[in-house]
Coordinates of N, CA and C in Angstrom, one line a residue:
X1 N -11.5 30.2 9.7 CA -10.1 30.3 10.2 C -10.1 29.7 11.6
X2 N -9.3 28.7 11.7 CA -8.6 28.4 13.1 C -7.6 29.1 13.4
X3 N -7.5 29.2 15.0 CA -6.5 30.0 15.4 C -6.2 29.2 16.6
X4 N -5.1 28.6 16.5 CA -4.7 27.8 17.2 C -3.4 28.3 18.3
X5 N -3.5 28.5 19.6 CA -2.9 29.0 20.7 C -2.3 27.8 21.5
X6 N -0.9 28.0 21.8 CA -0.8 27.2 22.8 C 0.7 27.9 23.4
X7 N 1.7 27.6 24.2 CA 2.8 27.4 24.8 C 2.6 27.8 26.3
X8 N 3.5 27.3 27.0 CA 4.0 27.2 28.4 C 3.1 27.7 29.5
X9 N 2.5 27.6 30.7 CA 2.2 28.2 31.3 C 2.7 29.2 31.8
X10 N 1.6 29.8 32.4 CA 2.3 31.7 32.5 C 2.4 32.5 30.9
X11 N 2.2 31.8 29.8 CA 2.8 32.8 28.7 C 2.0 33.6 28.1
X12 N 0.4 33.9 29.1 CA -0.8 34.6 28.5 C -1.5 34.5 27.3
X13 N -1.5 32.8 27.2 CA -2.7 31.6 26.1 C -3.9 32.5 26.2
X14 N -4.3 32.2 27.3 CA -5.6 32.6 27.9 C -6.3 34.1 27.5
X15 N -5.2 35.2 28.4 CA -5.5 36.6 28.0 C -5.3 36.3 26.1
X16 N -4.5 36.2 25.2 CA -4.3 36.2 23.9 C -5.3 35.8 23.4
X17 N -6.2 34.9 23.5 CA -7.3 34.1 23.0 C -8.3 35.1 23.4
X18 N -9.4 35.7 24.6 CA -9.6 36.1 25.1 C -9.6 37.7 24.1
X19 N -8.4 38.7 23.8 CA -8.3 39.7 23.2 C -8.6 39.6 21.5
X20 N -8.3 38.1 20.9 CA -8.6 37.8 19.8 C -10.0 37.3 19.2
X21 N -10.9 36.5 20.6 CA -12.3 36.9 20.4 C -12.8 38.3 20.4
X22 N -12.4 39.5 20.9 CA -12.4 40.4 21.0 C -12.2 41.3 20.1
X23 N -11.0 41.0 18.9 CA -11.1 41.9 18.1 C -11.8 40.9 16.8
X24 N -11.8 39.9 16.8 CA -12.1 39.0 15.4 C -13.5 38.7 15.8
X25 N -14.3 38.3 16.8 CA -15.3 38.1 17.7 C -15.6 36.6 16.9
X26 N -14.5 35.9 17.2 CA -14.6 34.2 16.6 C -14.8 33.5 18.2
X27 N -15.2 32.9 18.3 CA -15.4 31.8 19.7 C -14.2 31.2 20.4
X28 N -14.1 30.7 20.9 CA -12.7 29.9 21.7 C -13.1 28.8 22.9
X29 N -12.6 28.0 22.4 CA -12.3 26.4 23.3 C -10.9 26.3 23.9
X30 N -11.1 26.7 25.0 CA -10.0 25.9 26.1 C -10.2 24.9 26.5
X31 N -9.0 24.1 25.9 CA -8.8 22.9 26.3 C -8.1 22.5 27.5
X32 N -8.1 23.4 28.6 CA -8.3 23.4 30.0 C -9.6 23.2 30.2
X33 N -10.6 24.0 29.9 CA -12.0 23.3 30.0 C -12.4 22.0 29.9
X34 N -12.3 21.7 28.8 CA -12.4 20.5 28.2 C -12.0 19.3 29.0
X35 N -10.1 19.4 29.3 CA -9.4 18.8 30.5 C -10.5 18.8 31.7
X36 N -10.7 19.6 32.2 CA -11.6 19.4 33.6 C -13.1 18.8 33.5
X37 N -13.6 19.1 32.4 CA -14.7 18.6 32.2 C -14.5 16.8 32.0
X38 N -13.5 16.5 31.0 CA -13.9 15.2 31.0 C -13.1 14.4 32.3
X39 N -12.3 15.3 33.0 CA -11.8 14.6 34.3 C -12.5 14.5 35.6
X40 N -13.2 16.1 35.9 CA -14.8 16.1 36.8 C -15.7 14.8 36.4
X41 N -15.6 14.6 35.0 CA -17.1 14.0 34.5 C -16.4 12.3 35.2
X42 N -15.6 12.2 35.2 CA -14.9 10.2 35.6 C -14.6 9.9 34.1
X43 N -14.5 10.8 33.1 CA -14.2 9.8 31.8 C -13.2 9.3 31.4
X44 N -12.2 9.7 32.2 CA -11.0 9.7 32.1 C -10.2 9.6 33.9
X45 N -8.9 8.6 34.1 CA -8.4 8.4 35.6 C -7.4 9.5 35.6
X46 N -7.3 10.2 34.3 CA -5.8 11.2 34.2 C -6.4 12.2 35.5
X47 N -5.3 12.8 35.7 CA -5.1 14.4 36.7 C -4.9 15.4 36.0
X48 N -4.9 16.7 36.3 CA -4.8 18.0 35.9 C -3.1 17.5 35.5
X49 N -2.2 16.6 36.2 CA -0.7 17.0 36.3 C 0.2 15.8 35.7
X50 N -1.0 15.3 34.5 CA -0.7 14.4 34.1 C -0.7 15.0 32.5
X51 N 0.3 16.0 32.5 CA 0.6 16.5 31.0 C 0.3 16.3 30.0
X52 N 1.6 14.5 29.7 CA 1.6 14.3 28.8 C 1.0 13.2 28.2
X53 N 0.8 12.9 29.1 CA -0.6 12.0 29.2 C -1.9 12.2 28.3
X54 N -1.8 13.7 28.8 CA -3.3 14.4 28.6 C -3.0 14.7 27.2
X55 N -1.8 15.2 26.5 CA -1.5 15.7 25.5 C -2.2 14.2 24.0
X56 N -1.8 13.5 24.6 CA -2.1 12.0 24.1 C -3.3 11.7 24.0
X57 N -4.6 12.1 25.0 CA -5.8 12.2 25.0 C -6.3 12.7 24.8
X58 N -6.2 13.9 25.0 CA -7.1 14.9 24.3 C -7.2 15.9 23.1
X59 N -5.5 15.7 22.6 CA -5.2 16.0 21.2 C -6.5 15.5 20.1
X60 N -6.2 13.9 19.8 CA -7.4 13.4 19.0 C -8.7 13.7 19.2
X61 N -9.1 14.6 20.1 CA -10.4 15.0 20.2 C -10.7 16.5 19.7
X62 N -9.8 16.9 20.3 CA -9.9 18.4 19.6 C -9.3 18.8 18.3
X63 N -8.2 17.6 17.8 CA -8.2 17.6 16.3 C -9.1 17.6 15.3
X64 N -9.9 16.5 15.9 CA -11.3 15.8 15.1 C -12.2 17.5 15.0
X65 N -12.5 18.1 16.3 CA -13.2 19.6 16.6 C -12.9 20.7 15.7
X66 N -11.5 20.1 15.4 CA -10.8 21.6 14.2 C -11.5 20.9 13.1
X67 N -11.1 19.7 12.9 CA -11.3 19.4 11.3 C -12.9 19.7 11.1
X68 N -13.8 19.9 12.3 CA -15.0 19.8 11.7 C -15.4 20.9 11.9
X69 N -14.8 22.4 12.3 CA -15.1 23.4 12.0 C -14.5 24.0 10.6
X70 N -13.7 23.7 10.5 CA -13.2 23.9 9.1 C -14.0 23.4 8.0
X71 N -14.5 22.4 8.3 CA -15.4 21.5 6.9 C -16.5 22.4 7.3
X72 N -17.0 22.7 7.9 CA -18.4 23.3 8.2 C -18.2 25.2 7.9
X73 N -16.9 25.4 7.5 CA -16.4 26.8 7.4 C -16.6 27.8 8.6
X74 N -16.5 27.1 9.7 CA -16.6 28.1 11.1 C -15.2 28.6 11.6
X75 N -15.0 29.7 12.1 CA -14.4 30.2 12.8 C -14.2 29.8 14.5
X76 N -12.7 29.7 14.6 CA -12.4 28.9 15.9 C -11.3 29.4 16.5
X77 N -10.7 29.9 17.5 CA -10.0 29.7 18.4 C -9.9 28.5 19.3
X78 N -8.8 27.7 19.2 CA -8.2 27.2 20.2 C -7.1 27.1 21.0
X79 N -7.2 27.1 22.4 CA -6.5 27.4 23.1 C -5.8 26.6 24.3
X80 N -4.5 26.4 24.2 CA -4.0 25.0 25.6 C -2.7 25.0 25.4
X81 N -2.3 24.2 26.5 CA -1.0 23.7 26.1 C -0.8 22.0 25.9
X82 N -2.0 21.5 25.7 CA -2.3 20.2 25.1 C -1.9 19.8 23.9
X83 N -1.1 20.4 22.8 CA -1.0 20.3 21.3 C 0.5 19.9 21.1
X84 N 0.4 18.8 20.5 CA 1.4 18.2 20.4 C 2.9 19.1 19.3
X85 N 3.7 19.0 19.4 CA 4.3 19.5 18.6 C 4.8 19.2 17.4
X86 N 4.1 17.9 17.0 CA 4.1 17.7 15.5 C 2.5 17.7 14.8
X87 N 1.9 18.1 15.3 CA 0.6 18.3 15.1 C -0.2 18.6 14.0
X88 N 1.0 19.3 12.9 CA 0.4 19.2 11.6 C 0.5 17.8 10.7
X89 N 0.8 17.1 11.4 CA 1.0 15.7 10.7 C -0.4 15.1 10.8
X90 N -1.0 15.5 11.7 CA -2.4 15.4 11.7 C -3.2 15.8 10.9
X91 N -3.0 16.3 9.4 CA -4.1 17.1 9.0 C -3.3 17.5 7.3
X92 N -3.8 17.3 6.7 CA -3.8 17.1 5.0 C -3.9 18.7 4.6
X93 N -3.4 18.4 3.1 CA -3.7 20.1 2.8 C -5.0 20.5 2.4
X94 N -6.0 20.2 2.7 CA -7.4 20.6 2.8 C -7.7 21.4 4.2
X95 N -6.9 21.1 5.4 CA -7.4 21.7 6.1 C -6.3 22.2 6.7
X96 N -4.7 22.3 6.2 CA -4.1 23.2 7.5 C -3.7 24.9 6.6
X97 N -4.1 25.6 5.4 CA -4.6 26.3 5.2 C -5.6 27.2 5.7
X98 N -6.0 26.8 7.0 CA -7.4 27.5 7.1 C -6.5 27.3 9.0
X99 N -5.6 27.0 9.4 CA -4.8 26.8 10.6 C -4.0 28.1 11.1
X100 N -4.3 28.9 11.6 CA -2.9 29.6 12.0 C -2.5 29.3 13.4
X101 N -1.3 29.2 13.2 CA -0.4 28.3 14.8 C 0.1 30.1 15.2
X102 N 0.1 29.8 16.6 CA 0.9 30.5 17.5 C 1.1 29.9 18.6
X103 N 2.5 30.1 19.1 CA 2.9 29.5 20.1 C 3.3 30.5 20.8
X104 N 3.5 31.0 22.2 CA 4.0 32.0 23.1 C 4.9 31.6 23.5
X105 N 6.4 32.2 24.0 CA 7.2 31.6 24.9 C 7.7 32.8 25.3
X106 N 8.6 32.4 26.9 CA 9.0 33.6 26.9 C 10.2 33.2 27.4
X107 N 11.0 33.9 26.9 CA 13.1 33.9 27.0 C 13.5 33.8 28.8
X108 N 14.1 33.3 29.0 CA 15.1 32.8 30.3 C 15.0 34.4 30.9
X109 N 15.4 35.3 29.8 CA 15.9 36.9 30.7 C 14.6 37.0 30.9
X110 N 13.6 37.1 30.3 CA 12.6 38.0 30.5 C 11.9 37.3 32.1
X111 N 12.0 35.9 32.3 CA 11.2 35.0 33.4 C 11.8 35.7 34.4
X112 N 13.4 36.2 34.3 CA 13.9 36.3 35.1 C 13.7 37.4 35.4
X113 N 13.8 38.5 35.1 CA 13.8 40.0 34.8 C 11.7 40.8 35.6
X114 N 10.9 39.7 35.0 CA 9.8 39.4 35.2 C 8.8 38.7 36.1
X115 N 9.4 37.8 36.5 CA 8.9 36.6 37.6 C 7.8 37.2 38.8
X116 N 8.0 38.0 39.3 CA 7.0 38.8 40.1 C 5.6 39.3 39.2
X117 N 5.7 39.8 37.8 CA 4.7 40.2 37.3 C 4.4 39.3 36.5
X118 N 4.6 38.0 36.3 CA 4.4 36.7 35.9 C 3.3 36.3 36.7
X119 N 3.9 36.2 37.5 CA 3.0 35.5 38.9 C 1.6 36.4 39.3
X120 N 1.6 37.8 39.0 CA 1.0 38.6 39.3 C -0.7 38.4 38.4
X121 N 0.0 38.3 37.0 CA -0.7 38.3 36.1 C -1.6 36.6 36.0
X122 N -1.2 35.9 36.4 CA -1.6 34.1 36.0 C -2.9 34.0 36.3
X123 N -3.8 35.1 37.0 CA -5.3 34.8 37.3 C -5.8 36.2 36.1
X124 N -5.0 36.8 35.3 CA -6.0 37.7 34.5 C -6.9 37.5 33.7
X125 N -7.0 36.5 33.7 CA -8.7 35.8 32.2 C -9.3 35.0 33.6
X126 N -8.5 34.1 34.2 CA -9.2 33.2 34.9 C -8.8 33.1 36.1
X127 N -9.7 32.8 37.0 CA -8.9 32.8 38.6 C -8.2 31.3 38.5
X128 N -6.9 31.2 38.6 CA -5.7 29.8 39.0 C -6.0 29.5 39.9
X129 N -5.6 28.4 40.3 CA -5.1 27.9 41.8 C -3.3 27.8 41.2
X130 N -2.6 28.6 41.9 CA -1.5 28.9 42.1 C -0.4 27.2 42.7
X131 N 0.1 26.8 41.6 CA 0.9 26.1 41.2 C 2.3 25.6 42.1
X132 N 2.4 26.9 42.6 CA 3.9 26.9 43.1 C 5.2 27.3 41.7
X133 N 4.7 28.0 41.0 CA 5.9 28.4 39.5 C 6.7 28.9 40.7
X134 N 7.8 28.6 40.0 CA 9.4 29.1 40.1 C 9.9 29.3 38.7
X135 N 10.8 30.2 39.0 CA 11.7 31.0 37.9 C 12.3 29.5 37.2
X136 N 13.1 28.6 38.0 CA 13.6 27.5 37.3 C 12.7 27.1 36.7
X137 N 11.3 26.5 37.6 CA 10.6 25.8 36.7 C 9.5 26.3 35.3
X138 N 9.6 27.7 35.1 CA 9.0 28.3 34.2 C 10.2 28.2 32.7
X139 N 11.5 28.7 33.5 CA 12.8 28.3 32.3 C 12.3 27.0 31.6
X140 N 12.3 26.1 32.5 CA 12.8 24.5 31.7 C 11.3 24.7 31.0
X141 N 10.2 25.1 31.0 CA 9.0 24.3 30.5 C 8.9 25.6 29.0
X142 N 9.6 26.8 29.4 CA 9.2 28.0 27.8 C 10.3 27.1 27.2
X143 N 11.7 26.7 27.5 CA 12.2 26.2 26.6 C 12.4 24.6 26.4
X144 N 11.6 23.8 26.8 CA 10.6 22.3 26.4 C 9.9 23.2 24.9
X145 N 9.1 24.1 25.4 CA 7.9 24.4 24.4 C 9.0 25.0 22.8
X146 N 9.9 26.4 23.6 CA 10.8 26.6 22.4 C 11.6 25.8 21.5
X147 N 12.1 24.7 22.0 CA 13.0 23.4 21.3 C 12.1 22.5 20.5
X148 N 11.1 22.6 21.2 CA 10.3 21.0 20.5 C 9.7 21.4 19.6
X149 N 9.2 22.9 19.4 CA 7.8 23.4 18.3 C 9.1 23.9 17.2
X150 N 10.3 24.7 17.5 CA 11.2 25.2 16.7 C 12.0 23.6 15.7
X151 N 12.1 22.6 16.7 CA 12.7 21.2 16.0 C 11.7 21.1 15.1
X152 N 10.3 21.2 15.4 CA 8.9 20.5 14.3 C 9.1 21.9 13.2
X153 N 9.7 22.7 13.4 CA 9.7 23.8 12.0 C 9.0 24.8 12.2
X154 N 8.0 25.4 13.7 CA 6.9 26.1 13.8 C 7.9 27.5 14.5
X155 N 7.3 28.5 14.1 CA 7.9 30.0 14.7 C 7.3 30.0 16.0
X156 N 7.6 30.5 16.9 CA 7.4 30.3 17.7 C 7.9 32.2 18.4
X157 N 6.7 32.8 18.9 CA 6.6 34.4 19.6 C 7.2 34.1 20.8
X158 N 8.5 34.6 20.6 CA 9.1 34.9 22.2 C 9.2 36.0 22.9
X159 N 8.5 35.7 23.9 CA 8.4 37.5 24.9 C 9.4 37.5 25.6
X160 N 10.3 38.9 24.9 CA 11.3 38.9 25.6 C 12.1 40.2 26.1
X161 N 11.3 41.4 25.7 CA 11.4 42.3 26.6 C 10.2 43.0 27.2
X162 N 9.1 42.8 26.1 CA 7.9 43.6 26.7 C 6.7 43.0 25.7
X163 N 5.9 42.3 26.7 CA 4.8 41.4 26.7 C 3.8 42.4 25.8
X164 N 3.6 43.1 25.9 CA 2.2 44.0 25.2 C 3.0 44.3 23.9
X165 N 4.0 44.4 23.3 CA 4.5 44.8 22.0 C 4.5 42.8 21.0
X166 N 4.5 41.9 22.2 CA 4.6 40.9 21.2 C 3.0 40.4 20.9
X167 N 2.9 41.0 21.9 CA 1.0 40.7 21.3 C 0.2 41.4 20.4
X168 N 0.8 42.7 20.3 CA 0.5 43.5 19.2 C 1.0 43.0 18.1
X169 N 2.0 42.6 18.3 CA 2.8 42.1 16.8 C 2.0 40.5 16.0
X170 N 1.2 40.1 17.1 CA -0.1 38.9 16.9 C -1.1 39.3 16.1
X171 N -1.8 40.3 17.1 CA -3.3 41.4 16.6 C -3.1 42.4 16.1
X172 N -2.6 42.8 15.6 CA -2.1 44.4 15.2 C -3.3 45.4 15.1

């Protein structure tokens, strides 16, 4: 089984993936990792802030990663906000059977209602360097992620009054 993570920053990718090795004890690839590694390494002239860019590049690499843990019957978490939002068009019915999508987002009220313990939380799996998030710019980017994955047909978990009940409703 793949288990495929991604939406918005701030929307606890990280911790999610992270508690899912934890109860399933499957592995996980951040492709934040990945991003810095092949950007550290010179393989690439992209930046950390070169999105969509990166979405473009490093999609076809970590596609190829899924298809070949699936052929080899391994268990995978992956994790980013690198994943295109038509993404299953990448992949035949041989292997998106063995795919489970989740996407995180979280509702305009809750960013709002939230925003301090947003910010609080953004180094819990990993230490950040801190961005500069604003409430505006957290809105426009959960609902980029909610419009575009909801237009491609994908459900998409919106946290929207209380963060620990939607992630239970993930891992139960």
């Amino acid at each position: 089984m793949i288990i495929l993570i991604t939406g918005a920053s701030h929307t606890g990718k990280t911790l999610l993936a992270q508690r899912m090795l934890e109860a399933y004890q499957y592995p996980y690839l951040s492709i934040d990792h990945l991003k810095m590694g092949l950007i550290r390494s010179g393989n690439t002239d992209l930046t950390p802030m070169d999105d969509d860019a990166l979405t473009e590049y490093l999609w076809p690499i970590v596609r190829e990663m899924i298809k070949t843990a699936i052929e080899n019957h391994q268990n995978l978490i992956v994790e980013g906000c690198y994943i295109p939002f038509d993404w299953r068009k990448d992949f035949d019915e041989r292997y998106l059977p063995s795919i489970r999508f989740i996407c995180l987002a979280m509702t305009d009220q809750y960013i709002v209602e939230h925003f301090a313990e947003i910010r609080e939380h953004g180094s819990e799996i990993e230490h950040r360097l801190e961005e500069g998030s604003t409430v505006s710019g957290l809105k426009a980017e959960n609902r980029k992620y909610i419009d575009g994955f909801r237009r491609a047909g994908e459900q998409v978990t919106l946290i929207d009054t209380d963060y620990e009940q939607a992630i239970r409703e993930i891992i139960p």
